[in-house]
mmCIF file of C-alpha atoms and ligand atoms in Angstrom:
data_model
loop_
_atom_site.group_PDB
_atom_site.id
_atom_site.type_symbol
_atom_site.label_atom_id
_atom_site.label_comp_id
_atom_site.label_asym_id
_atom_site.label_seq_id
_atom_site.Cartn_x
_atom_site.Cartn_y
_atom_site.Cartn_z
ATOM 1 C CA MET A 1 114.327 111.365 106.174
ATOM 2 C CA LEU A 2 117.262 113.324 104.805
ATOM 3 C CA GLU A 3 117.778 113.350 101.039
ATOM 4 C CA LYS A 4 120.855 114.928 99.496
ATOM 5 C CA ARG A 5 119.139 115.786 96.213
ATOM 6 C CA SER A 6 115.413 115.167 95.758
ATOM 7 C CA VAL A 7 113.285 112.074 96.285
ATOM 8 C CA GLY A 8 113.834 109.630 93.397
ATOM 9 C CA ALA A 9 117.124 111.235 92.322
ATOM 10 C CA GLY A 10 118.936 107.908 92.708
ATOM 11 C CA ALA A 11 118.685 104.513 91.037
ATOM 12 C CA SER A 12 115.079 104.028 92.199
ATOM 13 C CA GLY A 13 113.789 106.946 90.141
ATOM 14 C CA GLY A 14 114.016 105.375 86.689
ATOM 15 C CA PHE A 15 111.379 103.846 84.434
ATOM 16 C CA VAL A 16 112.358 100.187 83.878
ATOM 17 C CA GLY A 17 110.561 98.680 86.902
ATOM 18 C CA ALA A 18 110.966 94.971 86.113
ATOM 19 C CA LEU A 19 110.191 92.851 89.169
ATOM 20 C CA MET A 20 111.639 89.479 88.257
ATOM 21 C CA PRO A 21 112.466 86.499 90.472
ATOM 22 C CA HIS A 22 115.881 84.901 90.595
ATOM 23 C CA HIS A 23 116.267 81.506 88.922
ATOM 24 C CA THR A 24 115.148 78.643 91.125
ATOM 25 C CA GLU A 25 118.418 76.669 90.984
ATOM 26 C CA ARG A 26 120.546 76.658 94.150
ATOM 27 C CA TRP A 27 117.720 78.122 96.238
ATOM 28 C CA ASN A 28 119.004 80.091 99.234
ATOM 29 C CA ALA A 29 117.952 82.656 101.841
ATOM 30 C CA LYS A 30 118.399 85.571 99.419
ATOM 31 C CA LYS A 31 116.157 83.958 96.799
ATOM 32 C CA GLN A 32 113.563 83.149 99.459
ATOM 33 C CA MET A 33 113.599 86.749 100.727
ATOM 34 C CA GLN A 34 113.211 88.101 97.201
ATOM 35 C CA PHE A 35 110.407 85.612 96.470
ATOM 36 C CA GLU A 36 108.517 86.708 99.584
ATOM 37 C CA ALA A 37 108.979 90.380 98.682
ATOM 38 C CA LEU A 38 107.717 89.822 95.109
ATOM 39 C CA ALA A 39 104.814 87.636 96.239
ATOM 40 C CA GLU A 40 103.580 90.195 98.770
ATOM 41 C CA LEU A 41 104.233 93.256 96.617
ATOM 42 C CA SER A 42 100.776 93.310 95.001
ATOM 43 C CA ASP A 43 99.204 93.592 98.487
ATOM 44 C CA VAL A 44 101.819 96.065 99.701
ATOM 45 C CA ILE A 45 101.277 98.300 96.675
ATOM 46 C CA GLY A 46 97.495 97.959 97.048
ATOM 47 C CA GLU A 47 97.797 99.218 100.647
ATOM 48 C CA LEU A 48 100.124 102.017 99.600
ATOM 49 C CA GLU A 49 97.714 103.116 96.857
ATOM 50 C CA ALA A 50 94.764 103.026 99.250
ATOM 51 C CA ASP A 51 96.769 104.981 101.833
ATOM 52 C CA THR A 52 97.954 107.691 99.431
ATOM 53 C CA GLY A 53 95.244 107.796 96.748
ATOM 54 C CA MET A 54 98.044 107.461 94.171
ATOM 55 C CA THR A 55 98.619 104.717 91.599
ATOM 56 C CA CYS A 56 101.921 102.946 90.992
ATOM 57 C CA GLY A 57 101.333 101.294 87.599
ATOM 58 C CA TYR A 58 101.785 97.795 89.054
ATOM 59 C CA ARG A 59 100.765 94.723 87.039
ATOM 60 C CA ARG A 60 101.736 91.085 87.473
ATOM 61 C CA CYS A 61 102.510 90.805 83.785
ATOM 62 C CA GLY A 62 104.707 87.679 83.787
ATOM 63 C CA ARG A 63 108.008 87.204 81.989
ATOM 64 C CA LEU A 64 109.075 85.397 78.842
ATOM 65 C CA VAL A 65 112.717 84.347 78.420
ATOM 66 C CA PRO A 66 113.505 83.129 74.877
ATOM 67 C CA LEU A 67 115.586 79.958 74.604
ATOM 68 C CA LEU A 68 118.403 80.117 72.081
ATOM 69 C CA HIS A 69 119.865 76.646 72.594
ATOM 70 C CA GLU A 70 118.387 73.159 72.788
ATOM 71 C CA GLN A 71 120.360 72.428 76.013
ATOM 72 C CA THR A 72 118.626 75.297 77.827
ATOM 73 C CA ARG A 73 115.330 73.380 77.690
ATOM 74 C CA GLU A 74 116.722 70.887 80.196
ATOM 75 C CA ILE A 75 117.806 73.723 82.486
ATOM 76 C CA VAL A 76 114.307 75.209 82.243
ATOM 77 C CA SER A 77 112.788 71.830 83.186
ATOM 78 C CA ARG A 78 114.857 71.907 86.387
ATOM 79 C CA ARG A 79 113.780 75.504 87.056
ATOM 80 C CA ILE A 80 110.149 74.453 86.638
ATOM 81 C CA GLU A 81 110.644 71.751 89.291
ATOM 82 C CA GLY A 82 112.267 74.389 91.509
ATOM 83 C CA ALA A 83 109.316 76.752 91.014
ATOM 84 C CA ARG A 84 106.945 73.951 92.069
ATOM 85 C CA GLU A 85 109.002 73.344 95.172
ATOM 86 C CA PHE A 86 109.841 76.916 96.239
ATOM 87 C CA TRP A 87 107.046 79.153 94.935
ATOM 88 C CA GLY A 88 104.505 77.802 97.393
ATOM 89 C CA GLY A 89 102.017 76.660 94.733
ATOM 90 C CA GLN A 90 100.983 80.278 94.153
ATOM 91 C CA PHE A 91 102.811 80.881 90.878
ATOM 92 C CA THR A 92 103.834 78.774 87.917
ATOM 93 C CA MET A 93 106.637 78.439 85.447
ATOM 94 C CA GLU A 94 106.316 76.601 82.153
ATOM 95 C CA LEU A 95 108.184 75.884 78.957
ATOM 96 C CA VAL A 96 106.335 77.378 76.003
ATOM 97 C CA GLU A 97 106.960 75.485 72.759
ATOM 98 C CA PRO A 98 108.098 77.476 69.674
ATOM 99 C CA GLY A 99 104.759 76.969 67.921
ATOM 100 C CA ASP A 100 102.841 78.193 70.957
ATOM 101 C CA LEU A 101 104.628 81.498 71.667
ATOM 102 C CA ALA A 102 101.839 83.672 70.265
ATOM 103 C CA ARG A 103 99.599 82.433 73.096
ATOM 104 C CA VAL A 104 101.813 84.344 75.578
ATOM 105 C CA SER A 105 103.195 87.249 73.537
ATOM 106 C CA ARG A 106 102.446 88.939 70.250
ATOM 107 C CA TRP A 107 105.631 91.010 70.512
ATOM 108 C CA LEU A 108 108.237 88.255 70.783
ATOM 109 C CA ASP A 109 109.655 87.372 67.367
ATOM 110 C CA PRO A 110 109.524 83.532 67.086
ATOM 111 C CA ALA A 111 112.880 83.704 65.266
ATOM 112 C CA ALA A 112 114.399 85.037 68.512
ATOM 113 C CA ALA A 113 113.163 81.963 70.420
ATOM 114 C CA PRO A 114 114.056 78.939 68.244
ATOM 115 C CA HIS A 115 113.735 76.537 71.183
ATOM 116 C CA GLY A 116 110.703 78.077 72.814
ATOM 117 C CA ALA A 117 110.690 80.220 75.920
ATOM 118 C CA GLN A 118 110.563 80.072 79.698
ATOM 119 C CA TRP A 119 107.367 81.653 81.031
ATOM 120 C CA ASP A 120 106.497 82.585 84.611
ATOM 121 C CA ASP A 121 103.519 84.370 86.141
ATOM 122 C CA LEU A 122 105.337 85.635 89.249
ATOM 123 C CA SER A 123 107.170 88.482 87.479
ATOM 124 C CA ALA A 124 105.558 91.891 87.544
ATOM 125 C CA ARG A 125 106.233 95.488 86.641
ATOM 126 C CA VAL A 126 105.764 98.799 88.422
ATOM 127 C CA ASN A 127 106.271 102.401 87.414
ATOM 128 C CA PRO A 128 109.281 103.212 89.643
ATOM 129 C CA ARG A 129 108.770 106.988 89.608
ATOM 130 C CA ARG A 130 105.128 106.786 90.619
ATOM 131 C CA TYR A 131 105.979 104.130 93.187
ATOM 132 C CA VAL A 132 108.687 106.316 94.735
ATOM 133 C CA GLU A 133 106.308 109.323 94.727
ATOM 134 C CA ALA A 134 103.673 107.247 96.532
ATOM 135 C CA LEU A 135 106.242 106.037 99.080
ATOM 136 C CA ALA A 136 107.333 109.652 99.630
ATOM 137 C CA CYS A 137 103.698 110.697 100.087
ATOM 138 C CA HIS A 138 103.286 107.932 102.681
ATOM 139 C CA VAL A 139 106.447 109.041 104.518
ATOM 140 C CA ARG A 140 105.355 112.708 104.493
ATOM 141 C CA ALA A 141 102.003 111.731 105.978
ATOM 142 C CA HIS A 142 103.738 109.972 108.865
ATOM 143 C CA GLY A 143 106.958 111.971 109.199
ATOM 144 C CA GLU A 144 109.117 114.471 107.362
ATOM 145 C CA ILE A 145 111.387 114.461 104.321
ATOM 146 C CA ARG A 146 114.079 117.141 104.110
ATOM 147 C CA GLU A 147 115.419 117.395 100.560
ATOM 148 C CA GLY A 148 118.722 119.041 99.637
ATOM 149 C CA VAL A 149 120.221 117.908 102.951
ATOM 150 C CA GLU A 150 123.402 115.830 102.717
ATOM 151 C CA VAL A 151 124.807 113.671 105.485
ATOM 152 C CA VAL A 152 128.611 113.652 105.392
ATOM 153 C CA ARG A 153 129.449 111.703 108.553
ATOM 154 C CA LEU A 154 127.743 109.244 110.865
ATOM 155 C CA GLU A 155 128.355 109.344 114.608
ATOM 156 C CA PRO A 156 126.375 106.411 115.984
ATOM 157 C CA GLU A 157 128.241 106.652 119.293
ATOM 158 C CA ASN A 158 126.538 110.065 119.832
ATOM 159 C CA ARG A 159 123.380 109.022 117.988
ATOM 160 C CA SER A 160 123.918 111.874 115.548
ATOM 161 C CA VAL A 161 124.867 112.680 111.959
ATOM 162 C CA VAL A 162 126.916 115.582 110.589
ATOM 163 C CA LEU A 163 125.467 117.492 107.631
ATOM 164 C CA ALA A 164 127.338 119.098 104.725
ATOM 165 C CA ASP A 165 126.781 122.564 106.206
ATOM 166 C CA GLY A 166 128.451 121.474 109.450
ATOM 167 C CA ARG A 167 125.280 121.123 111.488
ATOM 168 C CA ARG A 168 124.793 118.075 113.674
ATOM 169 C CA LEU A 169 121.428 116.342 113.866
ATOM 170 C CA SER A 170 120.580 113.851 116.572
ATOM 171 C CA ALA A 171 118.510 110.747 115.985
ATOM 172 C CA GLY A 172 117.289 107.853 118.108
ATOM 173 C CA GLU A 173 118.270 105.486 115.310
ATOM 174 C CA ILE A 174 120.331 106.114 112.187
ATOM 175 C CA CYS A 175 119.324 104.169 109.081
ATOM 176 C CA VAL A 176 121.468 104.632 105.981
ATOM 177 C CA ALA A 177 119.576 104.167 102.686
ATOM 178 C CA ALA A 178 121.860 106.112 100.352
ATOM 179 C CA GLY A 179 122.256 103.656 97.463
ATOM 180 C CA PHE A 180 125.834 103.339 96.177
ATOM 181 C CA GLU A 181 126.777 106.440 98.158
ATOM 182 C CA ALA A 182 126.165 104.500 101.370
ATOM 183 C CA TYR A 183 129.509 102.719 100.994
ATOM 184 C CA PRO A 184 131.840 105.615 101.905
ATOM 185 C CA LEU A 185 129.477 106.656 104.721
ATOM 186 C CA LEU A 186 129.422 103.160 106.213
ATOM 187 C CA GLN A 187 133.012 102.197 105.517
ATOM 188 C CA PRO A 188 134.353 103.178 108.965
ATOM 189 C CA PHE A 189 131.761 100.951 110.647
ATOM 190 C CA MET A 190 131.929 97.828 108.502
ATOM 191 C CA ASP A 191 135.535 96.756 109.049
ATOM 192 C CA ALA A 192 134.621 93.874 111.303
ATOM 193 C CA MET A 193 132.503 92.332 108.558
ATOM 194 C CA ASN A 194 134.736 93.006 105.623
ATOM 195 C CA ASP A 195 138.323 93.123 106.808
ATOM 196 C CA GLY A 196 138.417 96.813 106.030
ATOM 197 C CA LYS A 197 137.446 96.436 102.373
ATOM 198 C CA VAL A 198 134.881 98.679 100.722
ATOM 199 C CA ILE A 199 131.472 97.132 101.067
ATOM 200 C CA GLY A 200 130.223 97.682 97.555
ATOM 201 C CA ARG A 201 130.566 99.561 94.319
ATOM 202 C CA GLY A 202 128.390 101.577 92.007
ATOM 203 C CA VAL A 203 127.347 100.041 88.682
ATOM 204 C CA LYS A 204 126.128 102.525 86.104
ATOM 205 C CA GLY A 205 123.128 101.591 83.977
ATOM 206 C CA GLN A 206 121.031 103.258 81.332
ATOM 207 C CA ALA A 207 117.661 102.668 79.727
ATOM 208 C CA VAL A 208 115.275 104.239 77.218
ATOM 209 C CA LEU A 209 111.532 104.776 77.199
ATOM 210 C CA LEU A 210 109.537 104.175 74.014
ATOM 211 C CA SER A 211 106.145 105.549 73.090
ATOM 212 C CA HIS A 212 104.165 102.645 71.621
ATOM 213 C CA GLN A 213 100.403 102.062 71.385
ATOM 214 C CA HIS A 214 99.503 98.825 73.205
ATOM 215 C CA ASP A 215 96.714 97.241 75.239
ATOM 216 C CA ASP A 216 98.999 96.475 78.202
ATOM 217 C CA SER A 217 98.605 92.710 78.026
ATOM 218 C CA GLU A 218 102.198 91.788 77.129
ATOM 219 C CA PRO A 219 104.721 90.146 79.484
ATOM 220 C CA ILE A 220 108.269 91.327 80.159
ATOM 221 C CA LEU A 221 110.710 89.987 77.573
ATOM 222 C CA TYR A 222 114.175 89.321 78.947
ATOM 223 C CA GLU A 223 117.291 87.959 77.305
ATOM 224 C CA SER A 224 121.009 88.392 78.113
ATOM 225 C CA GLY A 225 120.581 91.600 80.091
ATOM 226 C CA ALA A 226 118.112 93.217 77.648
ATOM 227 C CA TYR A 227 114.651 93.943 79.088
ATOM 228 C CA VAL A 228 111.460 94.957 77.319
ATOM 229 C CA VAL A 229 108.987 96.109 79.963
ATOM 230 C CA PRO A 230 105.459 97.157 78.937
ATOM 231 C CA HIS A 231 104.017 100.036 80.970
ATOM 232 C CA GLU A 232 100.573 101.553 81.047
ATOM 233 C CA GLY A 233 99.939 104.783 79.187
ATOM 234 C CA ASN A 234 101.359 103.354 75.923
ATOM 235 C CA PHE A 235 104.964 103.283 77.109
ATOM 236 C CA VAL A 236 107.545 100.541 76.927
ATOM 237 C CA ALA A 237 110.794 100.663 78.908
ATOM 238 C CA VAL A 238 113.897 99.086 77.438
ATOM 239 C CA GLY A 239 117.037 98.472 79.521
ATOM 240 C CA SER A 240 119.806 98.193 80.565
ATOM 241 C CA THR A 241 123.589 98.568 80.484
ATOM 242 C CA SER A 242 125.969 97.630 83.329
ATOM 243 C CA HIS A 243 129.361 99.302 83.706
ATOM 244 C CA ASP A 244 131.473 100.015 86.764
ATOM 245 C CA HIS A 245 130.797 103.592 87.831
ATOM 246 C CA ASP A 246 133.790 105.735 86.879
ATOM 247 C CA GLY A 247 132.959 108.594 89.250
ATOM 248 C CA GLY A 248 131.379 110.760 86.521
ATOM 249 C CA ALA A 249 127.879 112.233 86.680
ATOM 250 C CA PRO A 250 125.554 109.338 87.662
ATOM 251 C CA ASP A 251 122.793 110.578 85.347
ATOM 252 C CA ALA A 252 124.948 111.221 82.249
ATOM 253 C CA PHE A 253 123.437 109.206 79.366
ATOM 254 C CA ASP A 254 125.853 107.818 76.750
ATOM 255 C CA PRO A 255 124.066 107.750 73.353
ATOM 256 C CA GLY A 256 126.889 105.574 71.967
ATOM 257 C CA ASP A 257 126.037 102.737 74.357
ATOM 258 C CA MET A 258 122.742 101.501 72.932
ATOM 259 C CA GLY A 259 123.533 97.803 72.376
ATOM 260 C CA PHE A 260 120.804 96.852 74.876
ATOM 261 C CA TYR A 261 118.206 98.699 72.779
ATOM 262 C CA HIS A 262 119.241 96.989 69.525
ATOM 263 C CA LYS A 263 119.227 93.634 71.309
ATOM 264 C CA ALA A 264 115.699 94.374 72.593
ATOM 265 C CA LEU A 265 114.542 95.122 69.046
ATOM 266 C CA THR A 266 115.661 91.653 67.935
ATOM 267 C CA LEU A 267 113.307 90.267 70.604
ATOM 268 C CA ALA A 268 110.428 92.578 69.687
ATOM 269 C CA PRO A 269 110.927 93.971 66.153
ATOM 270 C CA CYS A 270 107.462 95.549 66.331
ATOM 271 C CA LEU A 271 109.014 98.209 68.603
ATOM 272 C CA ALA A 272 111.502 99.392 65.954
ATOM 273 C CA PRO A 273 109.292 102.289 64.718
ATOM 274 C CA ALA A 274 108.503 103.414 68.306
ATOM 275 C CA GLN A 275 109.854 106.850 69.166
ATOM 276 C CA ILE A 276 112.361 107.112 72.028
ATOM 277 C CA THR A 277 110.746 109.600 74.402
ATOM 278 C CA GLY A 278 112.964 109.175 77.456
ATOM 279 C CA ARG A 279 116.621 108.454 78.201
ATOM 280 C CA TRP A 280 117.759 107.733 81.731
ATOM 281 C CA ALA A 281 120.979 106.747 83.468
ATOM 282 C CA ASN A 282 121.899 106.211 87.085
ATOM 283 C CA VAL A 283 124.162 104.202 89.350
ATOM 284 C CA ARG A 284 122.938 101.086 91.154
ATOM 285 C CA PRO A 285 124.433 99.872 94.383
ATOM 286 C CA ARG A 286 126.192 96.525 94.086
ATOM 287 C CA ASN A 287 126.879 95.213 97.561
ATOM 288 C CA MET A 288 130.091 93.228 98.024
ATOM 289 C CA LEU A 289 129.614 91.923 101.505
ATOM 290 C CA LYS A 290 131.662 89.147 103.001
ATOM 291 C CA GLY A 291 129.510 86.032 103.023
ATOM 292 C CA THR A 292 126.429 87.597 101.427
ATOM 293 C CA GLY A 293 127.813 88.992 98.164
ATOM 294 C CA SER A 294 125.579 91.321 96.163
ATOM 295 C CA GLU A 295 122.352 90.583 97.989
ATOM 296 C CA PRO A 296 120.367 93.470 99.520
ATOM 297 C CA TYR A 297 121.566 94.671 102.890
ATOM 298 C CA PHE A 298 118.703 95.306 105.296
ATOM 299 C CA GLY A 299 119.747 95.303 108.887
ATOM 300 C CA ALA A 300 121.857 96.425 111.799
ATOM 301 C CA VAL A 301 125.509 97.304 111.373
ATOM 302 C CA PRO A 302 127.165 94.859 113.775
ATOM 303 C CA GLY A 303 128.938 96.391 116.754
ATOM 304 C CA HIS A 304 127.310 99.808 116.373
ATOM 305 C CA ASP A 305 124.112 100.242 118.342
ATOM 306 C CA GLY A 306 121.563 102.511 116.715
ATOM 307 C CA LEU A 307 123.071 102.174 113.208
ATOM 308 C CA SER A 308 121.479 100.156 110.408
ATOM 309 C CA ALA A 309 121.456 100.180 106.614
ATOM 310 C CA ARG A 310 119.012 99.532 103.763
ATOM 311 C CA ILE A 311 120.866 99.148 100.479
ATOM 312 C CA GLY A 312 119.127 97.781 97.413
ATOM 313 C CA GLY A 313 120.168 94.477 95.863
ATOM 314 C CA PHE A 314 121.942 94.638 92.526
ATOM 315 C CA LYS A 315 119.280 94.931 89.810
ATOM 316 C CA ILE A 316 116.450 93.821 92.127
ATOM 317 C CA GLY A 317 116.374 96.786 94.475
ATOM 318 C CA VAL A 318 113.056 98.229 93.383
ATOM 319 C CA GLY A 319 111.130 95.038 94.182
ATOM 320 C CA VAL A 320 112.667 94.149 97.513
ATOM 321 C CA GLY A 321 113.432 97.723 98.586
ATOM 322 C CA GLY A 322 109.942 99.062 98.118
ATOM 323 C CA SER A 323 108.379 96.203 99.978
ATOM 324 C CA VAL A 324 110.750 96.417 102.926
ATOM 325 C CA LYS A 325 110.696 100.234 103.020
ATOM 326 C CA PHE A 326 106.925 100.465 103.162
ATOM 327 C CA CYS A 327 106.576 97.692 105.707
ATOM 328 C CA SER A 328 109.188 98.986 108.134
HETATM 329 C C1 FAD B 401 119.327 101.492 84.444
HETATM 330 C C2 FAD B 401 118.837 100.771 85.696
HETATM 331 C C3 FAD B 401 117.794 99.860 85.583
HETATM 332 C C4 FAD B 401 117.329 99.185 86.717
HETATM 333 N N1 FAD B 401 116.284 98.337 86.557
HETATM 334 C C5 FAD B 401 115.767 97.726 87.647
HETATM 335 C C6 FAD B 401 114.595 96.925 87.501
HETATM 336 O O1 FAD B 401 114.057 96.797 86.411
HETATM 337 N N2 FAD B 401 114.113 96.310 88.628
HETATM 338 C C7 FAD B 401 114.700 96.453 89.868
HETATM 339 O O2 FAD B 401 114.207 95.886 90.847
HETATM 340 N N3 FAD B 401 115.812 97.217 90.017
HETATM 341 C C8 FAD B 401 116.345 97.857 88.944
HETATM 342 N N4 FAD B 401 117.458 98.632 89.081
HETATM 343 C C9 FAD B 401 118.154 98.638 90.382
HETATM 344 C C10 FAD B 401 117.449 99.487 91.375
HETATM 345 O O3 FAD B 401 117.145 100.709 90.771
HETATM 346 C C11 FAD B 401 118.327 99.688 92.614
HETATM 347 O O4 FAD B 401 118.728 98.431 93.154
HETATM 348 C C12 FAD B 401 117.569 100.433 93.698
HETATM 349 O O5 FAD B 401 116.919 101.543 93.145
HETATM 350 C C13 FAD B 401 118.499 100.898 94.803
HETATM 351 O O6 FAD B 401 117.725 101.582 95.772
HETATM 352 P P1 FAD B 401 118.450 102.333 96.970
HETATM 353 O O7 FAD B 401 117.359 102.913 97.807
HETATM 354 O O8 FAD B 401 119.452 101.436 97.615
HETATM 355 O O9 FAD B 401 119.311 103.525 96.264
HETATM 356 P P2 FAD B 401 118.838 104.831 95.479
HETATM 357 O O10 FAD B 401 117.549 104.642 94.805
HETATM 358 O O11 FAD B 401 120.000 105.235 94.618
HETATM 359 O O12 FAD B 401 118.573 105.910 96.612
HETATM 360 C C14 FAD B 401 119.612 106.513 97.349
HETATM 361 C C15 FAD B 401 119.208 107.943 97.687
HETATM 362 O O13 FAD B 401 120.079 108.427 98.704
HETATM 363 C C16 FAD B 401 120.428 109.775 98.409
HETATM 364 N N5 FAD B 401 121.739 110.031 99.065
HETATM 365 C C17 FAD B 401 122.960 109.562 98.688
HETATM 366 N N6 FAD B 401 123.913 109.973 99.540
HETATM 367 C C18 FAD B 401 123.298 110.738 100.484
HETATM 368 C C19 FAD B 401 123.772 111.457 101.622
HETATM 369 N N7 FAD B 401 125.067 111.431 101.965
HETATM 370 N N8 FAD B 401 122.869 112.153 102.362
HETATM 371 C C20 FAD B 401 121.528 112.153 102.029
HETATM 372 N N9 FAD B 401 121.034 111.485 100.942
HETATM 373 C C21 FAD B 401 121.905 110.783 100.190
HETATM 374 C C22 FAD B 401 120.506 109.818 96.893
HETATM 375 O O14 FAD B 401 120.364 111.163 96.402
HETATM 376 C C23 FAD B 401 119.355 108.895 96.491
HETATM 377 O O15 FAD B 401 118.141 109.608 96.305
HETATM 378 C C24 FAD B 401 117.942 99.378 87.992
HETATM 379 C C25 FAD B 401 118.960 100.325 88.103
HETATM 380 C C26 FAD B 401 119.400 101.020 86.973
HETATM 381 C C27 FAD B 401 120.503 102.052 87.134
#
């Protein structure tokens, strides 16, 4: 495995780690694939932990989505039917009434959920940095990781890649898993699928980590792009922004762009006194593939034997990526 910087330097090396299913309306192959990845992840992580002796901070903590409008209750009822139909009877979704919210969360301010909340027990959280470290440990035990080695060109016809220092490295198979930086590398080989258009774009995001004493029994709170994700060790991650990447430093944190944090505090005002102990920014890959949109890309590059790609799905890459990476 060749890594331009160091393992975890990309979008996977953050601290948010929310593993949340898509809504159950308009069920399709992408939603099914993500469901399977999330459902099996507890076993996959258990195997990874047993294999490496490391822990990944995984917990199936559930998710609570506050309902701001009366009409949303009807939508949630349809989602509940969808969960019954598509979640294989293993997991449940329910509508929690406003007077009953404290049963599921002590953090959620009832004023932020005037019409109750959507609850599911499929959602989970993981500590992305520890997870990536464990995956790296697994890879090192079965192969080799070379850090600080950048691939600048792919030559699948020769089964080789060209490195930034001009060297050429041969490989039986070439698998590109370079996040948003995969797009320029793959561009010459994807024309048939995308009429020559770029196959994705980078979307910058940032998040903060809070230090807050808790017993790690809370669910994820999620509303309009703001996440509150409890983590073990008395940490709580709060995310995230989404802006088209402007080509600047991927990890540059903008302290003026903290709307997501203020929004999160309206969900969980008890976190207002918590000290911000970490700030993190990076660029996620957002696939823009003809026919499959922003869903993860795991597979062969058509027409080019020996070339395949693994690019995370927009905002869900940690869940599906980790599962697929470890299994393959
Ligand atoms: C603020 C934020 C919050 C997020 N929250 C969540 C969340 O809660 N849950 C979730 O599931 N997802 C979340 N995501 C999305 C998720 O992080 C991504 O979908 C996922 O990490 C993408 O994984 P990847 O392996 O495709 O790319 P990356 O993790 O970016 O990995 C790509 C790696 O390739 C290396 N590389 C690049 N170019 C080259 C080259 N030419 N040669 C060699 N190496 C190269 C990079 O250095 C990098 O280490 C979040 C993202 C952000 C930014």
